C-alpha positions as a Python dict, from the first residue, in 0.01 Angstrom:
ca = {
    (1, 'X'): (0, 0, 0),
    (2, 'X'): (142, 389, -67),
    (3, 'X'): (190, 564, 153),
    (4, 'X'): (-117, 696, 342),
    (5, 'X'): (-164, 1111, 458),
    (6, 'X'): (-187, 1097, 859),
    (7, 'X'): (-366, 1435, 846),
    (8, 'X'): (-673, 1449, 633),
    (9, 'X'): (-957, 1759, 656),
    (10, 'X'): (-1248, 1560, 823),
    (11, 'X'): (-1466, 1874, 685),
    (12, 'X'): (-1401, 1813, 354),
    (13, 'X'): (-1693, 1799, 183),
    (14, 'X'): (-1816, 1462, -17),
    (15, 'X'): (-2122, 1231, -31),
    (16, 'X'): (-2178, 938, 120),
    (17, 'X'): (-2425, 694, 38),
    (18, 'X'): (-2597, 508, 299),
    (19, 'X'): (-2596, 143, 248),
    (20, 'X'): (-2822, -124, 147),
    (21, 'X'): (-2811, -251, 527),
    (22, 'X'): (-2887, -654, 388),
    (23, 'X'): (-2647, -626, 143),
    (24, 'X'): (-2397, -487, 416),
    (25, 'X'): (-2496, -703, 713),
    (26, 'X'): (-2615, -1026, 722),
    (27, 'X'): (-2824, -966, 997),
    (28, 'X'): (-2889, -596, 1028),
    (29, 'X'): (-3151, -610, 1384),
    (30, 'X'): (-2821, -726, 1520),
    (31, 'X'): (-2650, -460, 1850),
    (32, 'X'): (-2450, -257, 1654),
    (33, 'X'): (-2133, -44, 1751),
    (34, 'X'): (-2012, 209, 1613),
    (35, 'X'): (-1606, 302, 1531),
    (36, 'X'): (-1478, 634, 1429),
    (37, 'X'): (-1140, 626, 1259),
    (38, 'X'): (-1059, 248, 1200),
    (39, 'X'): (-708, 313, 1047),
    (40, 'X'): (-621, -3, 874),
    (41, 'X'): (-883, -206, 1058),
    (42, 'X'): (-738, -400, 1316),
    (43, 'X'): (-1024, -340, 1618),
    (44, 'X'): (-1269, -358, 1365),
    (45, 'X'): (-1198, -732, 1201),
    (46, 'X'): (-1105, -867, 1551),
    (47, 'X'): (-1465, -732, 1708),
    (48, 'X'): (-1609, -840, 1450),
    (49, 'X'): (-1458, -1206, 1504),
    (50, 'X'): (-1470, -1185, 1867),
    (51, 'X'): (-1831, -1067, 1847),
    (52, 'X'): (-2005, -1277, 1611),
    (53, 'X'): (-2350, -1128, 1728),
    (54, 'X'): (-2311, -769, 1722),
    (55, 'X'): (-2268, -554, 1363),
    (56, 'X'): (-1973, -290, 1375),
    (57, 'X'): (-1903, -22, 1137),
    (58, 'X'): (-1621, 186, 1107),
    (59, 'X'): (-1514, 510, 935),
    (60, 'X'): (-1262, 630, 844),
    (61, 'X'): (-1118, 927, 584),
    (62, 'X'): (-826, 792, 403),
    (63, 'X'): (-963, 623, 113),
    (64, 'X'): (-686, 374, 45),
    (65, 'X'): (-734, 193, 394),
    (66, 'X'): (-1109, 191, 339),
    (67, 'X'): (-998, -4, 13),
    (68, 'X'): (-772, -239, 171),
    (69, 'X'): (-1030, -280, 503),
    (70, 'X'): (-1332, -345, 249),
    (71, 'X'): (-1095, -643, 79),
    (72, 'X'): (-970, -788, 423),
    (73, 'X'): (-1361, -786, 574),
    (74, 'X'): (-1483, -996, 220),
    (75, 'X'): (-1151, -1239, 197),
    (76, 'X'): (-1286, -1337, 595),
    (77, 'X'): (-1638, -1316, 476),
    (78, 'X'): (-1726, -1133, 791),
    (79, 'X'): (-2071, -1049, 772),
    (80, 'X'): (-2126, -805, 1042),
    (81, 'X'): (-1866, -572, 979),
    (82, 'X'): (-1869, -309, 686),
    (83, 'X'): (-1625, 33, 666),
    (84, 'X'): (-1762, 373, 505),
    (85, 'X'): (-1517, 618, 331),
    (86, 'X'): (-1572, 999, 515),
    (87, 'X'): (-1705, 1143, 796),
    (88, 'X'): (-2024, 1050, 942),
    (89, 'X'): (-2047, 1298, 1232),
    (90, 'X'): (-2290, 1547, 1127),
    (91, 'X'): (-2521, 1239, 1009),
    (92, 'X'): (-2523, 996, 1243),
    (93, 'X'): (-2906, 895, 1201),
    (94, 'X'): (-2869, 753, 863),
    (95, 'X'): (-2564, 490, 952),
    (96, 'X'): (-2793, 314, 1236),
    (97, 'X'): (-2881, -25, 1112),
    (98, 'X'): (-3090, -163, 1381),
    (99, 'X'): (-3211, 217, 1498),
    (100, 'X'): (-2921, 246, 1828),
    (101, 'X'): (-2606, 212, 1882),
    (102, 'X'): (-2513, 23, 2214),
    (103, 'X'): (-2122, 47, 2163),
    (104, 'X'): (-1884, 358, 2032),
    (105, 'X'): (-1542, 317, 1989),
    (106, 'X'): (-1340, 667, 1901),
    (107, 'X'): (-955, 559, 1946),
    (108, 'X'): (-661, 787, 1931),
    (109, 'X'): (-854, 1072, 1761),
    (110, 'X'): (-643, 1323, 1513),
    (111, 'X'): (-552, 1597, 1813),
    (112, 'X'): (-570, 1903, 1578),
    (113, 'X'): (-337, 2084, 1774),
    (114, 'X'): (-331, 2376, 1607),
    (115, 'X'): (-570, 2667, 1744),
    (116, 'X'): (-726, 2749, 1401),
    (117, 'X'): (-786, 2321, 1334),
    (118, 'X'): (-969, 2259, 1658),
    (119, 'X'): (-1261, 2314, 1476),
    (120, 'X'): (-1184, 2010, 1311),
    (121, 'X'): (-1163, 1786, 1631),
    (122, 'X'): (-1429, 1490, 1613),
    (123, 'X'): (-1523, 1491, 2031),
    (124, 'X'): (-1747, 1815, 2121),
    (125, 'X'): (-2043, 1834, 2327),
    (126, 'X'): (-2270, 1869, 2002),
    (127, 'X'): (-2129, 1529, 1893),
    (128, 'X'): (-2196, 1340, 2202),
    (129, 'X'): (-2521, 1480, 2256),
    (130, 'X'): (-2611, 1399, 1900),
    (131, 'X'): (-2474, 1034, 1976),
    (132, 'X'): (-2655, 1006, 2259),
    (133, 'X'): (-3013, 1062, 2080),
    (134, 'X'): (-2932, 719, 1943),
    (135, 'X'): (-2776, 536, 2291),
    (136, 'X'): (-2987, 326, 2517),
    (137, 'X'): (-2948, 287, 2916),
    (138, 'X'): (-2603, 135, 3033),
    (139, 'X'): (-2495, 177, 2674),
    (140, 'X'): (-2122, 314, 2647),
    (141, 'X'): (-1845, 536, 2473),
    (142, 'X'): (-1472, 416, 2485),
    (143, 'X'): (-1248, 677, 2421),
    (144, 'X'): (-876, 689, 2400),
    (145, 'X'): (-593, 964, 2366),
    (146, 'X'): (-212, 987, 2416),
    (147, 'X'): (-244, 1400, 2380),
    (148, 'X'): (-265, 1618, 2671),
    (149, 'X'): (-436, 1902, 2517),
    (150, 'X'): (-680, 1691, 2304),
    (151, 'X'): (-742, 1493, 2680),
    (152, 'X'): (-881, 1818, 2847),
    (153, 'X'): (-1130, 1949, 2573),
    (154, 'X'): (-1267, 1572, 2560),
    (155, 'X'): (-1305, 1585, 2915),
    (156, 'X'): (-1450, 1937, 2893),
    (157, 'X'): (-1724, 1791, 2647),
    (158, 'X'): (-1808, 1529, 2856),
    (159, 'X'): (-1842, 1689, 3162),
    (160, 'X'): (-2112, 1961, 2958),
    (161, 'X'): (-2364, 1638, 2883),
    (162, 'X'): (-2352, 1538, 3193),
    (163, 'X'): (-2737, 1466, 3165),
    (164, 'X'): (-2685, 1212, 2904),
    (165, 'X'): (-2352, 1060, 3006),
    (166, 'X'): (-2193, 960, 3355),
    (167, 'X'): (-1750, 936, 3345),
    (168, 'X'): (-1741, 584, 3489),
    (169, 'X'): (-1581, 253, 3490),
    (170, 'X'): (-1518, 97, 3150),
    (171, 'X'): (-1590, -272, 3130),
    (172, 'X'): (-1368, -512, 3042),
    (173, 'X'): (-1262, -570, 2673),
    (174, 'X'): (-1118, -846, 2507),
    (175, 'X'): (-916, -640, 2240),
    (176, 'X'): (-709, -356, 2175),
    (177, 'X'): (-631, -106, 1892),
    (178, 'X'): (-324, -145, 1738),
    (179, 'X'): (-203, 219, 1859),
    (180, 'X'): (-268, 134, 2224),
    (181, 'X'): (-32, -164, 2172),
    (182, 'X'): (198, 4, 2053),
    (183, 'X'): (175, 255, 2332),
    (184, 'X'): (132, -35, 2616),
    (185, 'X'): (447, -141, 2399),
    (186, 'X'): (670, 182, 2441),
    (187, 'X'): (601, 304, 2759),
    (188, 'X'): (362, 573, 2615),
    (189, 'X'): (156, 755, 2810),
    (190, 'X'): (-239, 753, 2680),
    (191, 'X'): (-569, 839, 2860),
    (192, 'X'): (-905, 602, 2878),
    (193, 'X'): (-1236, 736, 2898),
    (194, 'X'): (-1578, 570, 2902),
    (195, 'X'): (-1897, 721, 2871),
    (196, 'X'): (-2168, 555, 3007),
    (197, 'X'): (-2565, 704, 2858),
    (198, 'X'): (-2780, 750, 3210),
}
């Protein structure tokens, strides 16, 4: 694969299609989660093994790993995971299979650290509260970071929707993304967050 662009304009504008949800999922009533950024679609194939009865869907903005995601997903014939090219964000109600989402998984987010980018940073209070419209009881959001600055306006959203979501102690999971390895791995520094919807 050539080389991939680390930074890419989550505004940029482009259309995306919703799916035929049978042609994507074999069973599309299924729980369904939810990941933002899959990267090259490591979390996303091994939930999708490890949890045989839940859909996932990821997104991500890089078209050439959606390509190589979409290829890996059909040569395991997974049918309950799918990957969209672009950003969903601002459209969350028309990527809901099964009409909630009981699991979100937002990994390592791009930090945007420059002032004039934060705009383009994917965890506000507008985004959770839209996410929550869409999350039942006990549902939850995992969250991870290894950037300071990025760590404080996350936890700045959070704490504004605290009448949707409650900081608390994230269950156990099976599996990791392959940039919290790699920072279990090196010694690096990285903060965990789970939402859970009250």
């Amino acid at each position: 694969m050539r080389r991939v662009r680390t930074h890419t304009n989550p505004l940029k504008r482009f259309s995306i299609e919703v799916p035929d949800w049978p042609n994507v999922f074999e069973d599309p009533k299924l729980p369904f989660a939810l990941e933002f950024g899959s990267s090259k679609g490591e979390f996303l194939i091994r939930h999708a093994e490890l949890f045989p009865k839940m859909n996932i869907l990821g997104t991500e903005i890089r078209l050439p790993l959606v390509s190589s995601v979409k290829e890996k997903i059909k040569s395991l014939g997974l049918g309950n995971a799918h990957i969209l090219y672009g950003n969903i964000a601002n459209r969350i109600e028309d990527f809901i299979p099964c009409g909630r989402i009981d699991r979100v998984y937002i990994f390592f987010p791009d930090p945007w650290p420059k002032k004039r980018h934060f705009k383009r940073r994917l965890i506000t209070s507008e985004f959770l509260l839209k996410l929550s419209q869409f999350m039942q009881k006990d549902s939850g959001i995992f969250i991870r970071t290894d950037h300071y600055s990025l760590f404080d306006s996350i936890m700045s959203a959070c704490n504004s929707v605290s009448n949707s979501f409650v900081i608390s102690e994230e269950p156990s999971l099976p599996i990791i993304s392959a940039w919290e390895e790699h920072c279990l791995r090196t010694d690096r520094h990285f903060n965990k967050i789970y939402l859970k919807r009250i």
